[in-house]
Coordinates of N, CA and C in Angstrom, one line a residue:
X1267 N -14.6 37.1 -31.5 CA -14.8 37.5 -32.9 C -15.7 38.8 -32.9
X1268 N -15.3 39.7 -33.7 CA -16.1 41.0 -33.8 C -16.5 41.2 -35.3
X1269 N -17.7 41.5 -35.5 CA -18.2 41.8 -36.8 C -18.7 43.3 -36.8
X1270 N -18.1 44.1 -37.7 CA -18.5 45.5 -37.8 C -19.3 45.8 -39.1
X1271 N -20.4 46.6 -38.9 CA -21.2 46.8 -40.1 C -21.1 48.3 -40.5
X1272 N -20.9 48.5 -41.8 CA -20.7 49.9 -42.4 C -21.8 50.1 -43.5
X1273 N -22.1 51.3 -43.7 CA -23.0 51.6 -44.9 C -22.1 51.7 -46.1
X1274 N -22.8 51.9 -47.2 CA -22.0 51.9 -48.5 C -21.0 53.1 -48.6
X1275 N -21.2 54.1 -47.8 CA -20.3 55.2 -47.8 C -19.1 55.0 -46.8
X1276 N -19.1 53.8 -46.1 CA -18.1 53.5 -45.2 C -18.3 54.0 -43.8
X1277 N -19.5 54.5 -43.5 CA -19.8 55.0 -42.2 C -20.1 53.8 -41.3
X1278 N -19.5 53.7 -40.1 CA -19.7 52.6 -39.1 C -21.2 52.7 -38.6
X1279 N -21.9 51.6 -38.6 CA -23.2 51.5 -38.1 C -23.3 50.8 -36.8
X1280 N -22.8 49.6 -36.7 CA -22.9 48.8 -35.5 C -21.9 47.7 -35.5
X1281 N -21.9 46.9 -34.5 CA -21.0 45.8 -34.4 C -21.6 44.7 -33.6
X1282 N -21.2 43.5 -33.8 CA -21.6 42.3 -33.0 C -20.4 41.5 -32.6
X1283 N -20.4 41.1 -31.4 CA -19.3 40.3 -30.8 C -19.7 39.0 -30.3
X1284 N -18.9 38.0 -30.3 CA -19.1 36.7 -29.7 C -17.8 36.0 -29.4
X1285 N -17.8 35.1 -28.6 CA -16.6 34.4 -28.2 C -16.8 32.9 -28.2
X1286 N -15.8 32.1 -28.3 CA -15.9 30.7 -28.3 C -14.6 30.1 -27.9
X1287 N -14.6 29.0 -27.1 CA -13.4 28.3 -26.6 C -13.1 27.2 -27.6
X1288 N -11.8 27.3 -28.1 CA -11.4 26.3 -29.0 C -10.9 25.0 -28.2
X1289 N -11.4 23.9 -28.5 CA -11.0 22.7 -27.8 C -9.8 22.0 -28.5
X1290 N -8.9 21.6 -27.7 CA -7.8 20.8 -28.3 C -7.9 19.4 -27.7
X1291 N -8.3 18.4 -28.5 CA -8.5 17.1 -28.1 C -7.2 16.4 -27.8
X1292 N -7.1 15.5 -26.8 CA -5.9 14.8 -26.5 C -5.8 13.6 -27.5
X1293 N -4.5 13.3 -27.7 CA -4.2 12.1 -28.6 C -3.4 11.0 -27.8
X1294 N -3.3 11.3 -26.5 CA -2.6 10.4 -25.6 C -2.5 10.9 -24.2
X1295 N -2.2 10.0 -23.2 CA -2.1 10.4 -21.8 C -1.1 9.4 -21.2
X1296 N -0.3 10.0 -20.2 CA 0.7 9.2 -19.5 C 0.6 9.6 -18.0
X1297 N 0.8 8.6 -17.1 CA 0.7 8.9 -15.7 C 2.2 9.2 -15.2
X1298 N 2.3 10.2 -14.4 CA 3.5 10.6 -13.8 C 3.4 10.7 -12.3
X1299 N 4.6 10.8 -11.6 CA 4.5 11.0 -10.1 C 4.5 9.7 -9.4
X1300 N 4.0 9.7 -8.2 CA 4.0 8.5 -7.3 C 5.2 8.4 -6.5
X1301 N 5.6 7.2 -6.1 CA 6.8 7.0 -5.3 C 8.0 7.2 -6.2
X1302 N 9.1 7.7 -5.7 CA 10.3 8.0 -6.4 C 10.8 6.6 -7.0
X1303 N 11.8 6.7 -7.9 CA 12.3 5.6 -8.6 C 12.8 4.5 -7.5
X1304 N 12.4 3.3 -7.7 CA 12.8 2.1 -6.9 C 12.3 2.2 -5.5
X1305 N 11.4 3.2 -5.2 CA 10.9 3.3 -3.8 C 9.6 2.5 -3.8
X1306 N 9.3 1.9 -2.6 CA 8.1 1.2 -2.4 C 6.9 2.1 -2.0
X1307 N 5.7 1.5 -2.1 CA 4.5 2.2 -1.6 C 4.1 1.6 -0.3
X1308 N 3.8 2.4 0.7 CA 3.4 1.9 2.0 C 2.1 2.5 2.5
X1309 N 1.3 1.7 3.3 CA 0.1 2.1 3.8 C 0.3 3.3 4.8
X1310 N -0.7 4.1 4.9 CA -0.6 5.3 5.8 C 0.2 6.5 5.2
X1311 N 0.7 6.3 4.0 CA 1.4 7.5 3.3 C 0.6 7.9 2.1
X1312 N 0.9 9.2 1.7 CA 0.2 9.7 0.5 C 1.2 9.9 -0.6
X1313 N 0.7 9.7 -1.8 CA 1.5 9.7 -3.0 C 0.8 10.6 -4.1
X1314 N 1.5 11.6 -4.6 CA 0.8 12.5 -5.6 C 1.2 12.0 -7.0
X1315 N 0.1 11.7 -7.8 CA 0.3 11.3 -9.2 C -0.2 12.5 -10.0
X1316 N 0.3 12.5 -11.2 CA 0.0 13.5 -12.2 C -0.2 12.9 -13.6
X1317 N -0.5 13.7 -14.6 CA -0.6 13.2 -15.9 C 0.0 14.1 -16.9
X1318 N 0.5 13.6 -18.0 CA 0.9 14.3 -19.2 C 0.0 14.0 -20.4
X1319 N -0.6 15.1 -20.9 CA -1.5 14.9 -22.0 C -0.8 15.3 -23.3
X1320 N -1.1 14.6 -24.4 CA -0.5 14.9 -25.7 C -1.7 15.3 -26.6
X1321 N -1.6 16.5 -27.2 CA -0.5 17.5 -27.1 C -0.6 18.2 -25.8
X1322 N 0.5 19.0 -25.5 CA 0.6 19.6 -24.2 C -0.4 20.7 -23.9
X1323 N -1.1 21.2 -25.0 CA -2.1 22.3 -24.8 C -3.5 21.7 -24.9
X1324 N -3.6 20.4 -24.6 CA -4.9 19.7 -24.7 C -5.9 20.3 -23.6
X1325 N -7.1 20.5 -24.0 CA -8.1 21.1 -23.0 C -8.9 20.0 -22.4
X1326 N -8.6 18.7 -22.6 CA -9.3 17.6 -22.0 C -9.1 17.7 -20.5
X1327 N -10.1 17.1 -19.8 CA -10.0 16.9 -18.3 C -9.6 15.5 -18.0
X1328 N -9.1 15.2 -16.8 CA -8.7 13.9 -16.4 C -9.5 13.4 -15.2
X1329 N -9.9 12.1 -15.3 CA -10.6 11.5 -14.2 C -9.8 10.3 -13.7
X1330 N -9.6 10.1 -12.4 CA -8.9 9.0 -11.8 C -9.8 7.9 -11.3
X1331 N -9.4 6.6 -11.5 CA -10.1 5.5 -10.9 C -9.1 4.5 -10.4
X1332 N -9.4 3.8 -9.3 CA -8.5 2.8 -8.7 C -9.3 1.5 -8.5
X1333 N -8.7 0.3 -8.8 CA -9.2 -1.0 -8.5 C -8.2 -1.8 -7.7
X1334 N -8.7 -2.7 -6.9 CA -7.8 -3.6 -6.1 C -7.6 -4.8 -6.9
X1335 N -6.9 -5.8 -6.2 CA -6.5 -7.0 -6.9 C -7.7 -7.9 -7.3
X1336 N -8.8 -7.7 -6.6 CA -10.0 -8.5 -7.0 C -10.9 -7.7 -8.0
X1337 N -10.4 -6.6 -8.5 CA -11.2 -5.8 -9.4 C -12.2 -4.9 -8.8
X1338 N -12.3 -4.8 -7.5 CA -13.3 -3.9 -6.9 C -12.9 -2.5 -7.0
X1339 N -13.9 -1.6 -7.2 CA -13.6 -0.2 -7.4 C -13.3 0.4 -6.0
X1340 N -12.1 0.9 -5.8 CA -11.7 1.6 -4.6 C -11.2 3.0 -4.9
X1341 N -11.9 3.7 -5.8 CA -11.4 5.0 -6.3 C -11.4 6.0 -5.2
X1342 N -12.1 5.7 -4.1 CA -12.1 6.7 -2.9 C -10.7 6.8 -2.3
X1343 N -9.8 5.9 -2.7 CA -8.4 6.0 -2.2 C -7.7 7.1 -2.9
X1344 N -8.2 7.7 -4.0 CA -7.6 8.7 -4.8 C -8.4 9.9 -4.8
X1345 N -7.8 11.1 -4.6 CA -8.5 12.4 -4.7 C -8.7 12.8 -6.1
X1346 N -9.5 13.7 -6.4 CA -9.7 14.2 -7.8 C -8.4 14.9 -8.3
X1347 N -7.5 15.3 -7.3 CA -6.2 15.9 -7.7 C -5.1 14.9 -8.0
X1348 N -5.4 13.6 -7.7 CA -4.5 12.5 -8.0 C -3.6 12.1 -6.8
X1349 N -4.1 12.4 -5.6 CA -3.3 12.0 -4.4 C -3.9 10.7 -3.9
X1350 N -3.0 9.6 -3.9 CA -3.4 8.3 -3.5 C -2.9 8.0 -2.1
X1351 N -3.8 7.4 -1.3 CA -3.4 6.9 0.1 C -4.4 5.8 0.5
X1352 N -3.9 4.8 1.2 CA -4.7 3.7 1.7 C -4.1 3.1 3.0
X1353 N -4.9 2.5 3.8 CA -4.4 1.8 5.0 C -4.5 0.3 4.8
X1354 N -4.7 -0.1 3.6 CA -4.8 -1.6 3.3 C -3.7 -2.0 2.3
X1355 N -2.9 -2.9 2.7 CA -1.8 -3.3 1.7 C -2.4 -4.2 0.6
X1356 N -1.7 -4.3 -0.5 CA -2.2 -5.1 -1.6 C -1.8 -4.5 -2.9
X1357 N -2.3 -5.0 -4.0 CA -2.0 -4.6 -5.4 C -3.1 -3.7 -5.9
X1358 N -2.8 -2.6 -6.5 CA -3.8 -1.6 -7.0 C -3.4 -1.2 -8.4
X1359 N -4.5 -1.0 -9.2 CA -4.3 -0.5 -10.5 C -4.9 0.9 -10.6
X1360 N -4.0 1.9 -10.8 CA -4.4 3.3 -10.9 C -4.6 3.6 -12.4
X1361 N -5.8 4.2 -12.7 CA -6.1 4.5 -14.1 C -6.5 6.0 -14.2
X1362 N -5.9 6.7 -15.2 CA -6.2 8.0 -15.6 C -6.8 8.1 -16.9
X1363 N -8.0 8.7 -17.1 CA -8.7 8.8 -18.4 C -9.0 10.2 -18.7
X1364 N -8.7 10.6 -20.0 CA -8.9 11.9 -20.4 C -10.3 12.0 -21.1
X1365 N -11.0 13.1 -20.8 CA -12.4 13.4 -21.3 C -12.4 14.7 -22.0
X1366 N -13.2 14.7 -23.1 CA -13.5 16.0 -23.7 C -15.0 16.2 -23.5
X1367 N -15.4 17.0 -22.5 CA -16.8 17.0 -22.0 C -17.1 15.7 -21.4
X1368 N -18.1 15.0 -21.9 CA -18.4 13.6 -21.4 C -17.9 12.5 -22.2
X1369 N -17.2 12.9 -23.3 CA -16.7 11.9 -24.3 C -15.3 11.4 -23.8
X1370 N -15.2 10.1 -23.6 CA -13.9 9.5 -23.2 C -12.9 9.5 -24.3
X1371 N -11.7 9.9 -24.0 CA -10.6 9.9 -25.1 C -9.6 8.8 -24.9
X1372 N -8.7 9.0 -24.0 CA -7.6 8.0 -23.8 C -7.4 7.7 -22.4
X1373 N -6.8 6.5 -22.1 CA -6.5 6.1 -20.7 C -5.1 5.6 -20.6
X1374 N -4.6 5.7 -19.4 CA -3.3 5.1 -19.0 C -3.4 4.5 -17.6
X1375 N -2.7 3.4 -17.4 CA -2.8 2.6 -16.1 C -1.4 2.4 -15.5
X1376 N -1.4 2.3 -14.2 CA -0.1 2.1 -13.5 C -0.5 1.1 -12.3
X1377 N 0.2 0.0 -12.2 CA 0.0 -1.0 -11.2 C 1.0 -0.8 -10.1
X1378 N 0.6 -0.7 -8.8 CA 1.5 -0.5 -7.7 C 1.2 -1.5 -6.6
X1379 N 2.3 -1.8 -5.9 CA 2.2 -2.8 -4.8 C 2.3 -2.0 -3.5
X1380 N 1.3 -2.0 -2.6 CA 1.4 -1.3 -1.4 C 1.7 -2.2 -0.2
X1381 N 2.7 -1.9 0.6 CA 3.1 -2.8 1.7 C 2.8 -2.1 3.0
X1382 N 2.8 -3.0 4.0 CA 2.7 -2.5 5.4 C 4.1 -2.0 5.8
X1383 N 4.2 -0.8 6.4 CA 5.5 -0.3 6.8 C 6.1 -1.1 8.0
X1384 N 5.3 -1.9 8.7 CA 5.8 -2.7 9.7 C 5.6 -4.2 9.3
X1385 N 6.7 -4.9 9.1 CA 6.5 -6.3 8.6 C 6.1 -7.2 9.7
X1386 N 6.4 -6.9 10.9 CA 5.9 -7.8 12.0 C 6.4 -7.3 13.3
X1387 N 5.9 -7.8 14.4 CA 6.3 -7.5 15.8 C 6.2 -8.8 16.6
X1388 N 7.2 -9.1 17.4 CA 7.2 -10.4 18.1 C 8.1 -10.2 19.4
X1389 N 7.7 -10.9 20.4 CA 8.4 -10.9 21.7 C 9.7 -11.7 21.5
X1390 N 10.8 -11.1 22.1 CA 12.1 -11.8 22.0 C 12.7 -12.1 23.3
X1391 N 12.1 -11.6 24.4 CA 12.6 -11.9 25.8 C 11.6 -11.5 26.8
X1392 N 11.9 -11.7 28.1 CA 10.9 -11.4 29.1 C 10.5 -9.9 29.1
X1393 N 11.4 -9.1 28.6 CA 11.1 -7.6 28.6 C 11.5 -7.0 27.3
X1394 N 11.4 -7.7 26.2 CA 11.9 -7.2 24.9 C 11.0 -7.7 23.8
X1395 N 11.0 -7.0 22.7 CA 10.3 -7.4 21.5 C 11.1 -6.7 20.3
X1396 N 10.8 -7.2 19.1 CA 11.4 -6.6 17.9 C 10.4 -6.3 16.9
X1397 N 10.6 -5.3 16.1 CA 9.8 -4.9 14.9 C 10.7 -4.8 13.7
X1398 N 10.1 -5.1 12.6 CA 10.8 -4.9 11.3 C 10.1 -3.8 10.5
X1399 N 10.8 -2.7 10.2 CA 10.1 -1.5 9.6 C 10.8 -1.2 8.3
X1400 N 10.3 -0.1 7.7 CA 10.8 0.4 6.4 C 12.2 1.0 6.7
X1401 N 13.0 1.2 5.6 CA 14.3 1.8 5.8 C 14.2 3.2 6.4
X1402 N 13.2 4.0 5.9 CA 13.1 5.4 6.4 C 12.8 5.4 7.9
X1403 N 11.8 4.5 8.4 CA 11.5 4.4 9.8 C 12.7 3.9 10.6
X1404 N 13.4 2.9 10.0 CA 14.6 2.3 10.7 C 15.6 3.4 11.1
X1405 N 15.8 4.4 10.2 CA 16.8 5.4 10.4 C 16.3 6.5 11.4
X1406 N 15.0 6.7 11.4 CA 14.5 7.8 12.2 C 14.0 7.5 13.6
X1407 N 13.6 6.2 13.8 CA 13.1 5.9 15.1 C 14.2 5.9 16.2
X1408 N 13.8 6.4 17.4 CA 14.7 6.4 18.6 C 14.0 5.8 19.7
X1409 N 14.6 5.7 20.9 CA 14.0 5.1 22.1 C 12.8 5.9 22.5
X1410 N 12.8 7.2 22.3 CA 11.7 8.0 22.7 C 10.5 7.9 21.7
X1411 N 10.7 7.2 20.6 CA 9.6 7.1 19.6 C 8.6 6.0 20.1
X1412 N 9.0 5.1 21.0 CA 8.1 4.0 21.4 C 7.4 4.2 22.7
X1413 N 6.1 3.8 22.7 CA 5.3 3.8 23.9 C 4.6 2.5 24.0
X1414 N 4.7 1.9 25.2 CA 4.2 0.5 25.4 C 3.1 0.6 26.5
X1415 N 2.0 0.1 26.2 CA 0.9 0.0 27.1 C 0.2 -1.3 27.1
X1416 N 0.1 -1.9 28.3 CA -0.6 -3.2 28.5 C -2.1 -3.1 28.5
X1417 N -2.7 -4.3 28.2 CA -4.2 -4.3 28.3 C -4.7 -4.2 29.7
X1418 N -3.8 -4.3 30.7 CA -4.1 -4.1 32.1 C -4.0 -2.7 32.5
X1419 N -3.6 -1.8 31.5 CA -3.5 -0.4 31.8 C -2.1 0.1 32.2
X1420 N -1.2 -0.8 32.4 CA 0.2 -0.5 32.8 C 1.0 0.0 31.6
X1421 N 1.7 1.1 31.9 CA 2.6 1.7 30.9 C 4.1 1.2 31.2
X1422 N 4.8 0.8 30.2 CA 6.1 0.2 30.3 C 7.1 1.2 29.7
X1423 N 8.0 1.8 30.6 CA 9.0 2.7 30.0 C 10.0 1.9 29.2
X1424 N 10.5 2.5 28.1 CA 11.5 1.9 27.3 C 12.9 2.1 27.8
X1425 N 13.7 1.1 28.1 CA 15.0 1.2 28.6 C 16.0 1.5 27.5
X1426 N 15.9 0.8 26.4 CA 16.8 1.0 25.2 C 16.3 0.3 24.0
X1427 N 16.9 0.7 22.8 CA 16.6 0.0 21.6 C 17.9 -0.3 20.9
X1428 N 17.9 -1.4 20.1 CA 19.1 -1.7 19.3 C 18.6 -2.1 17.9
X1429 N 19.5 -1.7 17.0 CA 19.1 -1.9 15.6 C 20.1 -3.0 14.9
X1430 N 19.5 -3.8 14.1 CA 20.3 -4.9 13.4 C 19.9 -4.9 12.0
X1431 N 20.5 -5.9 11.3 CA 20.3 -6.0 9.8 C 18.9 -6.2 9.5
X1432 N 18.5 -6.0 8.2 CA 17.2 -6.2 7.7 C 16.2 -5.3 8.3
X1433 N 16.6 -4.2 8.8 CA 15.7 -3.2 9.4 C 14.9 -3.6 10.6
X1434 N 15.6 -4.5 11.4 CA 15.0 -4.9 12.7 C 15.4 -4.0 13.8
X1435 N 14.4 -3.7 14.7 CA 14.7 -2.9 15.9 C 14.2 -3.7 17.1
X1436 N 15.1 -3.9 18.0 CA 14.7 -4.6 19.3 C 14.5 -3.6 20.4
X1437 N 13.4 -3.6 21.0 CA 13.0 -2.7 22.1 C 13.0 -3.4 23.4
X1438 N 13.7 -2.8 24.4 CA 13.8 -3.4 25.7 C 13.2 -2.5 26.7
X1439 N 12.3 -3.1 27.5 CA 11.6 -2.3 28.6 C 12.3 -2.5 29.9
X1440 N 12.0 -1.6 30.9 CA 12.6 -1.7 32.2 C 12.0 -2.9 33.0
X1441 N 10.7 -3.2 32.7 CA 10.0 -4.3 33.5 C 9.7 -5.4 32.6
X1442 N 9.6 -6.6 33.2 CA 9.2 -7.8 32.4 C 7.7 -7.7 32.0
X1443 N 7.4 -8.3 30.9 CA 6.0 -8.3 30.5 C 5.2 -9.5 31.2
X1444 N 4.0 -9.3 31.5 CA 3.2 -10.3 32.2 C 2.6 -11.3 31.2
X1445 N 2.6 -12.5 31.6 CA 2.1 -13.6 30.8 C 0.6 -13.4 30.4
X1446 N 0.3 -13.5 29.1 CA -1.1 -13.5 28.7 C -1.6 -12.1 28.5
X1447 N -0.8 -11.1 28.8 CA -1.3 -9.7 28.6 C -1.0 -9.2 27.2
X1448 N -1.9 -8.5 26.6 CA -1.6 -8.0 25.3 C -1.1 -6.6 25.4
X1449 N 0.0 -6.3 24.7 CA 0.7 -5.0 24.8 C 0.6 -4.3 23.5
X1450 N 0.2 -3.0 23.6 CA 0.1 -2.1 22.4 C 1.3 -1.2 22.3
X1451 N 1.9 -1.3 21.2 CA 3.1 -0.5 20.9 C 2.8 0.6 19.9
X1452 N 3.1 1.8 20.3 CA 2.8 3.0 19.4 C 4.1 3.6 19.0
X1453 N 4.3 3.9 17.7 CA 5.5 4.6 17.3 C 5.2 5.2 15.9
X1454 N 5.6 6.5 15.7 CA 5.5 7.2 14.4 C 4.0 7.1 13.9
X1455 N 3.0 7.3 14.8 CA 1.6 7.2 14.4 C 1.2 5.8 14.0
X1456 N 2.0 4.8 14.3 CA 1.6 3.4 14.0 C 1.3 2.7 15.3
X1457 N 0.5 1.7 15.2 CA 0.1 0.9 16.4 C 0.2 -0.5 16.0
X1458 N 0.9 -1.3 16.8 CA 1.0 -2.8 16.7 C 0.9 -3.4 18.1
X1459 N 0.5 -4.6 18.1 CA 0.3 -5.3 19.4 C 0.9 -6.7 19.4
X1460 N 1.2 -7.2 20.6 CA 1.5 -8.6 20.7 C 1.1 -9.1 22.1
X1461 N 0.9 -10.4 22.3 CA 0.5 -11.0 23.5 C 1.7 -11.7 24.2
X1462 N 2.0 -11.2 25.4 CA 3.3 -11.7 26.0 C 3.2 -13.1 26.6
X1463 N 4.3 -13.8 26.5 CA 4.4 -15.1 27.1 C 5.7 -15.0 28.0
X1464 N 5.5 -15.2 29.3 CA 6.6 -15.1 30.3 C 7.3 -16.4 30.6
X1465 N 6.9 -17.5 29.9 CA 7.5 -18.8 30.1 C 7.2 -19.4 31.5
X1466 N 6.0 -19.5 31.8 CA 5.6 -20.1 33.1 C 6.1 -21.5 33.3
X1467 N 6.5 -21.8 34.5 CA 7.0 -23.2 34.8 C 5.9 -24.2 34.7
X1468 N 6.3 -25.4 34.2 CA 5.3 -26.5 34.1 C 5.6 -27.6 35.0
X1469 N 6.8 -27.6 35.7 CA 7.1 -28.6 36.7 C 8.1 -28.1 37.7
X1470 N 8.1 -28.6 38.9 CA 9.0 -28.2 39.9 C 9.6 -29.4 40.6
X1471 N 10.9 -29.5 40.9 CA 11.5 -30.6 41.5 C 12.4 -30.1 42.7
X1472 N 12.5 -31.0 43.8 CA 13.4 -30.7 44.9 C 14.7 -31.4 44.6
X1473 N 15.8 -30.7 44.4 CA 17.1 -31.3 44.0 C 18.0 -31.4 45.2
X1474 N 17.8 -30.8 46.4 CA 18.7 -30.9 47.5 C 17.9 -31.3 48.8
X1475 N 18.6 -31.8 49.8 CA 17.9 -32.1 51.0 C 18.9 -31.7 52.2

């Protein structure tokens, strides 16, 4: 804004200027982004959320908060820019709130279910085990993706893998696993473990003479 001062003869004398920001208060807010339609949320992955303010030229700011299934505040799982990530599966409620200065305006919530990308790992034979993974991992994992290390320090090279329904992958090593040894399996920055059972004999009989 500019105010100009003139004398009665119309001669310019001086002027004064000032500026002010016009606030446009929000009348509504909606959460956008996250996992694509019908896609699940998984631990270890990041998901970008956004907001739509009404009206579109609102000058309000947005603050994110997150609570778990027990109502505990876990907002540290969300950045101020709206990027969510966690290494703990469970149900989470994401909340976006618009503020005009320190005055709270409107809120929107979205509930998501976060799953473990590996449903389980179990031994299937003397030298094999299986894992159940997400569809994206199922299609991308290869024999070279897996590394097997025993708690005794032994590394077990992978001989082959086979894929079956329900996103199961069976991994076969060249050597048999040792009874009672815990094996750590690493793939795609994920780590899972199992304790091997070699099926030790409990009885012996002499059948011939």
